[in-house]
PDB file of C-alpha atoms in Angstrom:
ATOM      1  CA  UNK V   1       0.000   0.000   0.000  1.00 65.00           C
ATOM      2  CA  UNK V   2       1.748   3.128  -1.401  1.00 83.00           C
ATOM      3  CA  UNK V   3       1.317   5.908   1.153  1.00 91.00           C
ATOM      4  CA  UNK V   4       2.637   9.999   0.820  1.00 94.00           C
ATOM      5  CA  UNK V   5       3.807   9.979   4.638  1.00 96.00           C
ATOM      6  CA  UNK V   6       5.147  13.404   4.606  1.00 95.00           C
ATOM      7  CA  UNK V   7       1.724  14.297   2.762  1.00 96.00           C
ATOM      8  CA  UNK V   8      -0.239  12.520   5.506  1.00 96.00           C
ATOM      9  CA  UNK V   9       1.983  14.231   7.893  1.00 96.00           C
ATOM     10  CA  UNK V  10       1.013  17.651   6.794  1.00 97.00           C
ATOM     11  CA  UNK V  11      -2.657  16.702   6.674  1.00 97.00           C
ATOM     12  CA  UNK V  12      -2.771  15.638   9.981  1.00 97.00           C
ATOM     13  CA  UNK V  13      -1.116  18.762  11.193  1.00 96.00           C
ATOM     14  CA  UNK V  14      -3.309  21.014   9.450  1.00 97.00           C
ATOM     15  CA  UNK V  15      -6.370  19.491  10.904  1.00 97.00           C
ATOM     16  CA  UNK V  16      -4.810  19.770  14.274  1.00 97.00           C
ATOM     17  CA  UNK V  17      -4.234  23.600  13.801  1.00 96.00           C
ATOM     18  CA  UNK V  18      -7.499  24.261  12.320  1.00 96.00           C
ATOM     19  CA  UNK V  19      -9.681  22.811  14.837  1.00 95.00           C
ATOM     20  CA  UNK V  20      -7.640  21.366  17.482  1.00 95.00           C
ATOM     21  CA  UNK V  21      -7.555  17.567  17.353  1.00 96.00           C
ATOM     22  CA  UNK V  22      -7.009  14.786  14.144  1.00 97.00           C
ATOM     23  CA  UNK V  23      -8.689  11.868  14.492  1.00 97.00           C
ATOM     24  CA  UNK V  24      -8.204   9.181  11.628  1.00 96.00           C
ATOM     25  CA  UNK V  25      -8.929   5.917  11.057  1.00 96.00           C
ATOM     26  CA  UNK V  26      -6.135   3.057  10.611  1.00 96.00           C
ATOM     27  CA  UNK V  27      -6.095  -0.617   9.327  1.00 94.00           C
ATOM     28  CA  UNK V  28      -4.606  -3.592  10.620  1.00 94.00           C
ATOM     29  CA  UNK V  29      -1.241  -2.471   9.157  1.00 94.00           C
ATOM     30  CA  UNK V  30      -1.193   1.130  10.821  1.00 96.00           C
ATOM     31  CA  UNK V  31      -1.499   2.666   7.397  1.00 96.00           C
ATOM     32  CA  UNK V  32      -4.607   5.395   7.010  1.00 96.00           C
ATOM     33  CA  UNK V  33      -7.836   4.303   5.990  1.00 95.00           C
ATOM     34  CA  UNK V  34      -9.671   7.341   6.299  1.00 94.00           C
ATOM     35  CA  UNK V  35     -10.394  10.423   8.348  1.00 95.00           C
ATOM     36  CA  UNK V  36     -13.281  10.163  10.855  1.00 94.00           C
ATOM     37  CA  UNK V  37     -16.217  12.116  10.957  1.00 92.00           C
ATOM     38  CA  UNK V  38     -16.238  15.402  13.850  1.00 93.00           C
ATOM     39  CA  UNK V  39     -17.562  12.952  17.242  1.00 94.00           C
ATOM     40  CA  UNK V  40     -21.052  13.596  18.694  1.00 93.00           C
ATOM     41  CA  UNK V  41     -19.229  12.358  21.673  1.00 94.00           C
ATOM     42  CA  UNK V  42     -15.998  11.546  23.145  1.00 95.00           C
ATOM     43  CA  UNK V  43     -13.973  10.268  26.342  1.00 94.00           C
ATOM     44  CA  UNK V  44     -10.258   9.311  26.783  1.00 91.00           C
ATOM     45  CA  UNK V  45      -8.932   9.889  29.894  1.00 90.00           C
ATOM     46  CA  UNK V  46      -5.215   9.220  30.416  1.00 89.00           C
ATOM     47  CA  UNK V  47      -3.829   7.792  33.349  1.00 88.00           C
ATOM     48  CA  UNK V  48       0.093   7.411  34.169  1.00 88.00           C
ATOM     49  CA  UNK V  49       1.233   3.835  33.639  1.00 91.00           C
ATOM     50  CA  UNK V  50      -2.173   2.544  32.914  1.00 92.00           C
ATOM     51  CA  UNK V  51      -4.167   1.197  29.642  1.00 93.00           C
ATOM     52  CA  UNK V  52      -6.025   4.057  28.741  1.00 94.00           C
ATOM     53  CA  UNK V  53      -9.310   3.599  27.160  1.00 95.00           C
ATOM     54  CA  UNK V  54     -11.252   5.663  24.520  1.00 96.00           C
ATOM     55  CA  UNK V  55     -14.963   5.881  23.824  1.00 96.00           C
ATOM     56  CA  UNK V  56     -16.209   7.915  20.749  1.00 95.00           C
ATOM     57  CA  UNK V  57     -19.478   8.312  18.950  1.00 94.00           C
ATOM     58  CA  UNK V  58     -19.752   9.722  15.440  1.00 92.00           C
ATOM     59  CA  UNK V  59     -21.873  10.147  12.922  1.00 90.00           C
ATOM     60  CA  UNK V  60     -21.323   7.547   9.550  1.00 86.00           C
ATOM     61  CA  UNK V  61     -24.993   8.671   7.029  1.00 80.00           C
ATOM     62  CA  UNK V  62     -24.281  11.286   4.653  1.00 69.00           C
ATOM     63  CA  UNK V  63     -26.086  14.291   2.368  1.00 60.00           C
ATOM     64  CA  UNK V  64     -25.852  12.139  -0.416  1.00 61.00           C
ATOM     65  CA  UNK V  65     -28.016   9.014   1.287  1.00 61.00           C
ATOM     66  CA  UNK V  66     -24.776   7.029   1.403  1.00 69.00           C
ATOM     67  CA  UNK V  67     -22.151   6.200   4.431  1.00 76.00           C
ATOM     68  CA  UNK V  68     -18.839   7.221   5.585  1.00 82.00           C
ATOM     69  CA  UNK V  69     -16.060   5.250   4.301  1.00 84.00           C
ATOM     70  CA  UNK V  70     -15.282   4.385   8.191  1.00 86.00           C
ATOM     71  CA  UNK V  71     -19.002   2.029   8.316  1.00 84.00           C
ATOM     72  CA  UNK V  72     -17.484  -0.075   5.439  1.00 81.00           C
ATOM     73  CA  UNK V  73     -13.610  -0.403   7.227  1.00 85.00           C
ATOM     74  CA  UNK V  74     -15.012  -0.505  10.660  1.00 85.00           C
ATOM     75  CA  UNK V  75     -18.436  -3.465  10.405  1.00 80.00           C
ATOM     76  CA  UNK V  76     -18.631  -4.434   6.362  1.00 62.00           C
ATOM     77  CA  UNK V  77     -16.942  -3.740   3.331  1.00 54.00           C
ATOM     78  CA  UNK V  78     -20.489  -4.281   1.643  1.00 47.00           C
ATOM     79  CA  UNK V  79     -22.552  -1.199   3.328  1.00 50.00           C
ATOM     80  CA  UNK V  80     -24.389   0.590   0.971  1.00 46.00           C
ATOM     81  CA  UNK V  81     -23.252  -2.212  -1.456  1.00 46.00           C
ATOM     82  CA  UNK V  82     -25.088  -5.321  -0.761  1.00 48.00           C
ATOM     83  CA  UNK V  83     -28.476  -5.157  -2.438  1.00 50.00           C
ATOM     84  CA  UNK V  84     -29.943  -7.934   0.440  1.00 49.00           C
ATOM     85  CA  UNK V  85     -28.494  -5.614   3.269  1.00 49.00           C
ATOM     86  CA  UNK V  86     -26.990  -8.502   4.827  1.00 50.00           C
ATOM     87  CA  UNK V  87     -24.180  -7.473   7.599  1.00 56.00           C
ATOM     88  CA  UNK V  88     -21.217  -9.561   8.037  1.00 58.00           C
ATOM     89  CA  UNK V  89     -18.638  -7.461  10.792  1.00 61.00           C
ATOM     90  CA  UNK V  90     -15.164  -7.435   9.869  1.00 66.00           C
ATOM     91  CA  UNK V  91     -12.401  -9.595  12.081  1.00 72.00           C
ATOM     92  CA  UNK V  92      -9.718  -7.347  10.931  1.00 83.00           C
ATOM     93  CA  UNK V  93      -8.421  -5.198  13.780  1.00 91.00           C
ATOM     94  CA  UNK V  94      -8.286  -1.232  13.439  1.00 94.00           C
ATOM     95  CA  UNK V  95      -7.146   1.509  15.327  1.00 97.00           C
ATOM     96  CA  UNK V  96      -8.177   4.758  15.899  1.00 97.00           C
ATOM     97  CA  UNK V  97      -5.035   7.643  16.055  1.00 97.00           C
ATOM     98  CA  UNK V  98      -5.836  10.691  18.195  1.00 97.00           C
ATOM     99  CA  UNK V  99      -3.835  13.646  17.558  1.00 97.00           C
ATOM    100  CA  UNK V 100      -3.982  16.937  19.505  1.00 96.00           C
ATOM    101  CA  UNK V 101      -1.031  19.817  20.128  1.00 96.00           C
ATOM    102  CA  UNK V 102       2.258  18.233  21.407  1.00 92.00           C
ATOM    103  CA  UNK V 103       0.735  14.664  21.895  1.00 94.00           C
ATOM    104  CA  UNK V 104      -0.658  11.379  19.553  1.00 96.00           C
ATOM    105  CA  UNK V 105      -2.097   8.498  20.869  1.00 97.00           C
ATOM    106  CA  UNK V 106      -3.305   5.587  19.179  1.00 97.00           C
ATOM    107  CA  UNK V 107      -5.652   3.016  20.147  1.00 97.00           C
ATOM    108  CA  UNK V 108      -6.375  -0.599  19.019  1.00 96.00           C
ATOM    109  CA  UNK V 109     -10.465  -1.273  18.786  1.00 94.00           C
ATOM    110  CA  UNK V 110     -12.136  -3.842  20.972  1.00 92.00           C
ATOM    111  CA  UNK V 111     -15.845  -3.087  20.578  1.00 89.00           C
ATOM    112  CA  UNK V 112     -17.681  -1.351  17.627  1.00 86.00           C
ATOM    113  CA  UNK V 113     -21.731  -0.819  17.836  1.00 85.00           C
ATOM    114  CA  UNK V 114     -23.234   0.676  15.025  1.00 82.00           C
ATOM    115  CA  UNK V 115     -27.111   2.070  15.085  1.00 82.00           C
ATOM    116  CA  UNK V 116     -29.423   2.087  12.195  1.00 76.00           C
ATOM    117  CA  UNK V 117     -31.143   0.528   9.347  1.00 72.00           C
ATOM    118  CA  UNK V 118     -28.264  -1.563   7.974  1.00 62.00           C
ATOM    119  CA  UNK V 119     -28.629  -0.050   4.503  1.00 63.00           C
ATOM    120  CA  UNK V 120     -27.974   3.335   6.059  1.00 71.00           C
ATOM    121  CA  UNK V 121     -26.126   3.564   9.211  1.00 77.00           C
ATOM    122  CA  UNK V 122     -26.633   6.482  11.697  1.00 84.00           C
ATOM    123  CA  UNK V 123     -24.048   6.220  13.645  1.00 87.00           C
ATOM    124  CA  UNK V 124     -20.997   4.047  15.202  1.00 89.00           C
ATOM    125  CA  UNK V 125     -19.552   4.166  18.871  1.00 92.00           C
ATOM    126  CA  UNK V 126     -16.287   2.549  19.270  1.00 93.00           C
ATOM    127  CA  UNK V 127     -14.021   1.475  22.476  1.00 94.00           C
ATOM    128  CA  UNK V 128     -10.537   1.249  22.178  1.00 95.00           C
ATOM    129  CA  UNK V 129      -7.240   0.702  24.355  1.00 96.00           C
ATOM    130  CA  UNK V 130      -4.315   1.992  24.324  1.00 97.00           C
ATOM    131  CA  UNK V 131      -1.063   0.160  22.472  1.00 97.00           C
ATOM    132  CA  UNK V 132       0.527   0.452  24.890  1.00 97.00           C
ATOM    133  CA  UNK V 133      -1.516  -2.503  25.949  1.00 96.00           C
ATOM    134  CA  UNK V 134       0.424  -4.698  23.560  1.00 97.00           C
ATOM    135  CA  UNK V 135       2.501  -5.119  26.877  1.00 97.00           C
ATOM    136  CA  UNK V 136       0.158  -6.583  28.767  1.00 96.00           C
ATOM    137  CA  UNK V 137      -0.379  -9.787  25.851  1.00 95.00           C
ATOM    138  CA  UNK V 138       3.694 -10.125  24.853  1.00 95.00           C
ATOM    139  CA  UNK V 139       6.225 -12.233  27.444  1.00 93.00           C
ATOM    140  CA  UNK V 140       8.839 -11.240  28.956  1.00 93.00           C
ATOM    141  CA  UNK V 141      11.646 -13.549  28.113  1.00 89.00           C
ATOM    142  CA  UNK V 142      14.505 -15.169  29.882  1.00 88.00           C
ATOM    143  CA  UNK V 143      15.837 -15.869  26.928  1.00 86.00           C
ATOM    144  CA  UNK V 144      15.581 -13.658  23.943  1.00 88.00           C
ATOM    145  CA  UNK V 145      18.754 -14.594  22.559  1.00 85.00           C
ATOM    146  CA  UNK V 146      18.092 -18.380  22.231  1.00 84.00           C
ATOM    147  CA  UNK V 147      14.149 -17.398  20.995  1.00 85.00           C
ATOM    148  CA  UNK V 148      15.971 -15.489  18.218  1.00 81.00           C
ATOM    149  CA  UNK V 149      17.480 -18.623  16.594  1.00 83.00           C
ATOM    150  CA  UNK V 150      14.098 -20.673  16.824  1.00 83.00           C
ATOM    151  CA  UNK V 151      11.600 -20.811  13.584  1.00 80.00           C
ATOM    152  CA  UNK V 152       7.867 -22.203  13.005  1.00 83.00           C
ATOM    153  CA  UNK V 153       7.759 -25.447  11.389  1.00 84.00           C
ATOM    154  CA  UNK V 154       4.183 -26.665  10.141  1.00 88.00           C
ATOM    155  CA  UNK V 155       3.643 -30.146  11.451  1.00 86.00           C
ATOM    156  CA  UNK V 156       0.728 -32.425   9.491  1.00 85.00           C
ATOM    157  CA  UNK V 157       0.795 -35.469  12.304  1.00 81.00           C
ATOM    158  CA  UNK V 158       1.618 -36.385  15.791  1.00 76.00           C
ATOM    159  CA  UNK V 159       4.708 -38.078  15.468  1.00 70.00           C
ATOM    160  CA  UNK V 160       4.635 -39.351  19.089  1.00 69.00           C
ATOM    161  CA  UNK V 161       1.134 -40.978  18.061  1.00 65.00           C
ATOM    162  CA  UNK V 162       0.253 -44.661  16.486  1.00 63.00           C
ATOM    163  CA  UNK V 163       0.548 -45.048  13.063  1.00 64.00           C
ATOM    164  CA  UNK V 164      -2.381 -44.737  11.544  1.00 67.00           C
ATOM    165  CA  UNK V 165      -4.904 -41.981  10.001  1.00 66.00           C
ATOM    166  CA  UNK V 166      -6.287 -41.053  13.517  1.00 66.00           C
ATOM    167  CA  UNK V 167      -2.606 -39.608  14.087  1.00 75.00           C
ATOM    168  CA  UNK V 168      -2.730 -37.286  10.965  1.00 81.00           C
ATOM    169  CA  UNK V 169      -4.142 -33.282  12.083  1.00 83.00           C
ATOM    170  CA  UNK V 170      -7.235 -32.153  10.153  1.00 83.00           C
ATOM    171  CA  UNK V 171      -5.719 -29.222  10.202  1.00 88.00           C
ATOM    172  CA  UNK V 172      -1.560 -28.814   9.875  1.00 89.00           C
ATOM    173  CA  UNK V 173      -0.149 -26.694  12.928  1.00 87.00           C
ATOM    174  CA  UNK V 174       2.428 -24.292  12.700  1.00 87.00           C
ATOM    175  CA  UNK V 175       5.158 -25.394  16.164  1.00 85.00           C
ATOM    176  CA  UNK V 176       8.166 -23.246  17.302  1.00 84.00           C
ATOM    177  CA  UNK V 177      10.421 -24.669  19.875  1.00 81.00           C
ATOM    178  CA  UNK V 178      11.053 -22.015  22.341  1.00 82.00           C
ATOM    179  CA  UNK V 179      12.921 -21.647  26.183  1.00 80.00           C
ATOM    180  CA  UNK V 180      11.304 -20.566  29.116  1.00 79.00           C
ATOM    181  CA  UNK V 181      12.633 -20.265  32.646  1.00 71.00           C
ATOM    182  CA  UNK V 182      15.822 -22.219  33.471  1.00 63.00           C
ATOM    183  CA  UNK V 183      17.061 -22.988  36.991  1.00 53.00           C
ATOM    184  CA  UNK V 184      20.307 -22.160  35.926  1.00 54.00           C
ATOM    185  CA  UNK V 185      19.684 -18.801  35.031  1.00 55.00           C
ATOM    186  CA  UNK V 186      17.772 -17.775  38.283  1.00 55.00           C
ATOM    187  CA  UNK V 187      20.151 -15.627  39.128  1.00 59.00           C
ATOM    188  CA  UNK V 188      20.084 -14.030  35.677  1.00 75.00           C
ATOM    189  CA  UNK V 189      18.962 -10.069  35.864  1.00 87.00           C
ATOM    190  CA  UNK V 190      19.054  -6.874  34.442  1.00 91.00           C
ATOM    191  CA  UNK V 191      20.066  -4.123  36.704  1.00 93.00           C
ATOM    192  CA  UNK V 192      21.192  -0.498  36.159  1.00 94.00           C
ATOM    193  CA  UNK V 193      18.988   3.313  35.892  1.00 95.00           C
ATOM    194  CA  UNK V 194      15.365   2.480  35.968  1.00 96.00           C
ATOM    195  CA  UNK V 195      14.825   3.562  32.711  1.00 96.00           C
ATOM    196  CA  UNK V 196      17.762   2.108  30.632  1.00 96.00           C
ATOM    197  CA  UNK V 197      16.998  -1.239  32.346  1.00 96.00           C
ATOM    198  CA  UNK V 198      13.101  -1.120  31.505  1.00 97.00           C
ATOM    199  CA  UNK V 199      13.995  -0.201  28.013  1.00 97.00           C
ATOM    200  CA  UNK V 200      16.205  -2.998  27.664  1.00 96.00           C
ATOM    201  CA  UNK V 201      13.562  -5.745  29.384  1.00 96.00           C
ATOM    202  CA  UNK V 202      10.879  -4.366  26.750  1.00 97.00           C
ATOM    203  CA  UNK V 203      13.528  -3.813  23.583  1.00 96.00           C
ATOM    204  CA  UNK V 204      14.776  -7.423  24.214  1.00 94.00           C
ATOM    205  CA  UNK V 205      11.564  -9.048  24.335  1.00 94.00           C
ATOM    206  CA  UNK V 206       9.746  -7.465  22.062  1.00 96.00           C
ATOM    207  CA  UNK V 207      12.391  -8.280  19.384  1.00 94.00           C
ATOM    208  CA  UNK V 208      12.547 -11.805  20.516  1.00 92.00           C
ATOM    209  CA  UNK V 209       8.484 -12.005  19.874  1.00 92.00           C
ATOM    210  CA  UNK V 210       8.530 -10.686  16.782  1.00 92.00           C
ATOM    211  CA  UNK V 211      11.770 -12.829  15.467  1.00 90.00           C
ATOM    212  CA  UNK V 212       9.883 -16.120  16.622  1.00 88.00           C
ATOM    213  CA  UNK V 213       7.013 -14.996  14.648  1.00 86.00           C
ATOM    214  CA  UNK V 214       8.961 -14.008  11.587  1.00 85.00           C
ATOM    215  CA  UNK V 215       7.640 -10.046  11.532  1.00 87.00           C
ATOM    216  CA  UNK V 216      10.102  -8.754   9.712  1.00 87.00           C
ATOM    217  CA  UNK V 217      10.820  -5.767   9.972  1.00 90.00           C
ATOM    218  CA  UNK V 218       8.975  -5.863  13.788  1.00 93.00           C
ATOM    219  CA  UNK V 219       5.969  -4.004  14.245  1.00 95.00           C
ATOM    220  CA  UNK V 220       7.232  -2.722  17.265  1.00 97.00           C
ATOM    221  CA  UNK V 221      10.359  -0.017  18.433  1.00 97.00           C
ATOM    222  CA  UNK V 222      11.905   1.004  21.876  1.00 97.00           C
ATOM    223  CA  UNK V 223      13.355   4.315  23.231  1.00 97.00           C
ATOM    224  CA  UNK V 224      14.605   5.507  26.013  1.00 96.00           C
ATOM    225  CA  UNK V 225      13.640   9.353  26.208  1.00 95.00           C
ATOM    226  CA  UNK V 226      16.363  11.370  28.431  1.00 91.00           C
ATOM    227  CA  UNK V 227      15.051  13.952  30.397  1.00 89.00           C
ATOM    228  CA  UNK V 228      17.939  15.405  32.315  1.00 87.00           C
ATOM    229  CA  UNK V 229      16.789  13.517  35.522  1.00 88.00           C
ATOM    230  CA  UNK V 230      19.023  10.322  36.544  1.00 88.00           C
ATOM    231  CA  UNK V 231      16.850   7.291  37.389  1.00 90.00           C
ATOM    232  CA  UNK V 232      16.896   5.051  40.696  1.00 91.00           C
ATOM    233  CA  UNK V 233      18.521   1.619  39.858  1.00 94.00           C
ATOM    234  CA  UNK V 234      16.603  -1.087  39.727  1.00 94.00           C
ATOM    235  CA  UNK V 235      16.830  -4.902  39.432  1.00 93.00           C
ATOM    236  CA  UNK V 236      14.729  -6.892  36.810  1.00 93.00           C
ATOM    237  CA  UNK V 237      14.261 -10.385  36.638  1.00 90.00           C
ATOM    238  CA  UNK V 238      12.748 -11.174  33.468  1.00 90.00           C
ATOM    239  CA  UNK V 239      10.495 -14.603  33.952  1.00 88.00           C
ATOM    240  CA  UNK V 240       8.507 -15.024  31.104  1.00 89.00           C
ATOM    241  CA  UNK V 241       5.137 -13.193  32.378  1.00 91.00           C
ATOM    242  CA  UNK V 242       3.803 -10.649  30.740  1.00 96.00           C
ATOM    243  CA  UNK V 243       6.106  -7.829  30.064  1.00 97.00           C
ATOM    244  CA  UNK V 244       3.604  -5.225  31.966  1.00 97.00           C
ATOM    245  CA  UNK V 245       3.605  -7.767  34.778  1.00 96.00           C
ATOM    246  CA  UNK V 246       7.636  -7.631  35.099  1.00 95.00           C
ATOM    247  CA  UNK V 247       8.448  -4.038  34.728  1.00 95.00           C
ATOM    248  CA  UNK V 248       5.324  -1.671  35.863  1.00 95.00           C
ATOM    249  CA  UNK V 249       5.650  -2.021  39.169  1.00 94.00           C
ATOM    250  CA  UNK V 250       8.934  -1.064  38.821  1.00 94.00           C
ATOM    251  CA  UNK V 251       8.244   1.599  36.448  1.00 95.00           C
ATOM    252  CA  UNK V 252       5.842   3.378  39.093  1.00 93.00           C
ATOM    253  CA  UNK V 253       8.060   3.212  42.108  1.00 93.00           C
ATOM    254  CA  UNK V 254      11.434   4.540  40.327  1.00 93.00           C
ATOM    255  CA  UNK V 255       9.317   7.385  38.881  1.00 93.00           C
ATOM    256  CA  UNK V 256       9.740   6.282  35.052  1.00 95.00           C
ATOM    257  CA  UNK V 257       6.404   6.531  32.664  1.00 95.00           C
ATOM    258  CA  UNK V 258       6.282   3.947  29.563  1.00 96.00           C
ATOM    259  CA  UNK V 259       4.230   4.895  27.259  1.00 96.00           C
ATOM    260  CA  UNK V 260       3.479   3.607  23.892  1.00 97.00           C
ATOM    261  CA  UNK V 261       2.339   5.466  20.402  1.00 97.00           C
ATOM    262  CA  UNK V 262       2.212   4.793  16.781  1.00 97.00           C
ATOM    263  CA  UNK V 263       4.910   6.316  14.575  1.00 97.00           C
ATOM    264  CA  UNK V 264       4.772   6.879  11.126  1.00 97.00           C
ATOM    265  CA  UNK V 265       8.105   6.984   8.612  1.00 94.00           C
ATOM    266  CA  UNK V 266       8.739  10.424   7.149  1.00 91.00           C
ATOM    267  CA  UNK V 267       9.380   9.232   3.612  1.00 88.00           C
ATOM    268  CA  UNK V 268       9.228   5.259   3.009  1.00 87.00           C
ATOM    269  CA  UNK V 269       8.688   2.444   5.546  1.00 89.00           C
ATOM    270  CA  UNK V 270       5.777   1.014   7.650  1.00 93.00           C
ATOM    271  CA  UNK V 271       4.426   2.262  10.613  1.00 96.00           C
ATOM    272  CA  UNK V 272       5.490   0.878  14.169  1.00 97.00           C
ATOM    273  CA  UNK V 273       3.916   0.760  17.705  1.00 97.00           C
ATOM    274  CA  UNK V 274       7.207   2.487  19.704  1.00 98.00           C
ATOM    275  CA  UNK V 275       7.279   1.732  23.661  1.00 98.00           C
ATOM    276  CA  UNK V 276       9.090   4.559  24.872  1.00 97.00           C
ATOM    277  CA  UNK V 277      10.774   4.354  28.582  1.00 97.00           C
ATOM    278  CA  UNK V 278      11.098   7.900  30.440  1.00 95.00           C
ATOM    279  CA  UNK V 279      12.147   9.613  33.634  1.00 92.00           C
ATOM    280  CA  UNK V 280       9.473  11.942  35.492  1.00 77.00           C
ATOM    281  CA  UNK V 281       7.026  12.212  32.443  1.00 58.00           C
ATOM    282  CA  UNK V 282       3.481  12.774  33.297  1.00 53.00           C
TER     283      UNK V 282
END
């Protein structure tokens, strides 16, 4: 999908200097699908090392008796389209990017309700989370370096079955051999400033994640914003939880914020989700 970033860029920007806030429409991919229509209603509260949510109504029916591009990417492709009217919702995960002066969040859908006549659709409400959730689904590995070296391999029978057709899958399964906790590295952790140690624990894992899964290049980035203000050490011990389990809590009492957005290339490139680690942020 060709995209003008820089064009995008300046678009978004212009909307956010003409009436205050952008809010757009992204697919799966992070790449713009559309602008959304001015919201009726809207909440998003943020809250300092916490999943943010978003809530926000808009309108989708038009002058013209037909629907905002965002009913077709958001429930069905086939809106306005389908002569029966049928509905089928789409699987495919979107996000919604808020932009206002000196700050852009982006959120990952969970819940879409539209309301109206499904030939013409009144309106949509949507509830989304913040990326920075991602953190709360990936693991924190021990061992990033050995999940590196490990691929998928599609397997079409158990191998450790009998012999026969009742051993065979109906459907072939995609297996990746990877380590989790060892007893002989229980002594293993990562200890320095707060926030060079959390970026690390995040930067290592995430990169392990997306090597096992073969997303290359990874969806997801890592920095480590300086402020001026030196961070508390701290001592992590990475055991394969959830990466929000292992360094939060840590995050919160050395006084470091981690916060996540999505970031666009300026010329060529595809979007990433960037977790970015930083001392006495708000």
């Amino acid at each position: 999908m060709a995209v003008d970033w820089a064009k995008f860029a300046a678009h978004r920007k212009a909307v956010v200097e003409s009436t205050g806030q952008y809010l757009g429409l992204l697919d799966e991919n992070g790449y713009p699908m559309c602008d959304l229509p001015t919201p009726s209603e809207m909440q998003a509260p943020r809250e300092r090392n916490a999943v943010s949510s978003l809530q926000v109504t808009f309108p989708v029916s038009a002058m013209d008796s037909g629907v905002h591009p965002a009913a077709r990417a958001l429930v069905d492709d086939t809106i306005g389209v389908e002569p029966s009217g049928a509905i089928t919702p789409t699987p495919k995960t979107r996000f919604v990017l808020v932009e206002r002066p000196g700050s852009s969040w982006c959120y990952r859908v969970a819940q879409r309700m539209a309301t109206g006549p499904s030939d013409k659709l009144r309106e949509i409400t949507l509830h989304g989370v913040d990326v920075v959730s991602f953190l709360q689904q990936l693991p924190c590995s021990t061992q990033p370096a050995k999940w590196a070296q490990t691929t998928f391999h599609t397997f079409e029978r158990d191998w450790l079955a009998v012999t026969d057709e009742s051993a065979k899958f109906k459907t072939p399964r995609d297996v990746a051999e990877v380590d989790f906790y060892d007893s002989y590295l229980s002594d293993q952790v990562i200890a320095g400033p707060a926030d060079e140690a959390i970026g690390r624990v995040i930067r290592e894992s995430v990169e392990a994640v997306a090597k096992v899964a073969g997303a290359s290049p990874s969806p997801f980035s890592v920095t480590v914003t300086k402020t001026g203000v030196v961070a508390d050490d701290v001592l992590i011990k990475p055991d394969d939880g959830f990466i929000w389990d292992v360094v939060m809590p840590r995050a919160t009492a050395a006084g470091v914020a981690v916060t996540a957005a999505m970031v666009f290339p300026e010329t060529t490139g595809q979007p990433v989700i960037n977790f970015d680690v930083k001392v006495g942020a708000q």
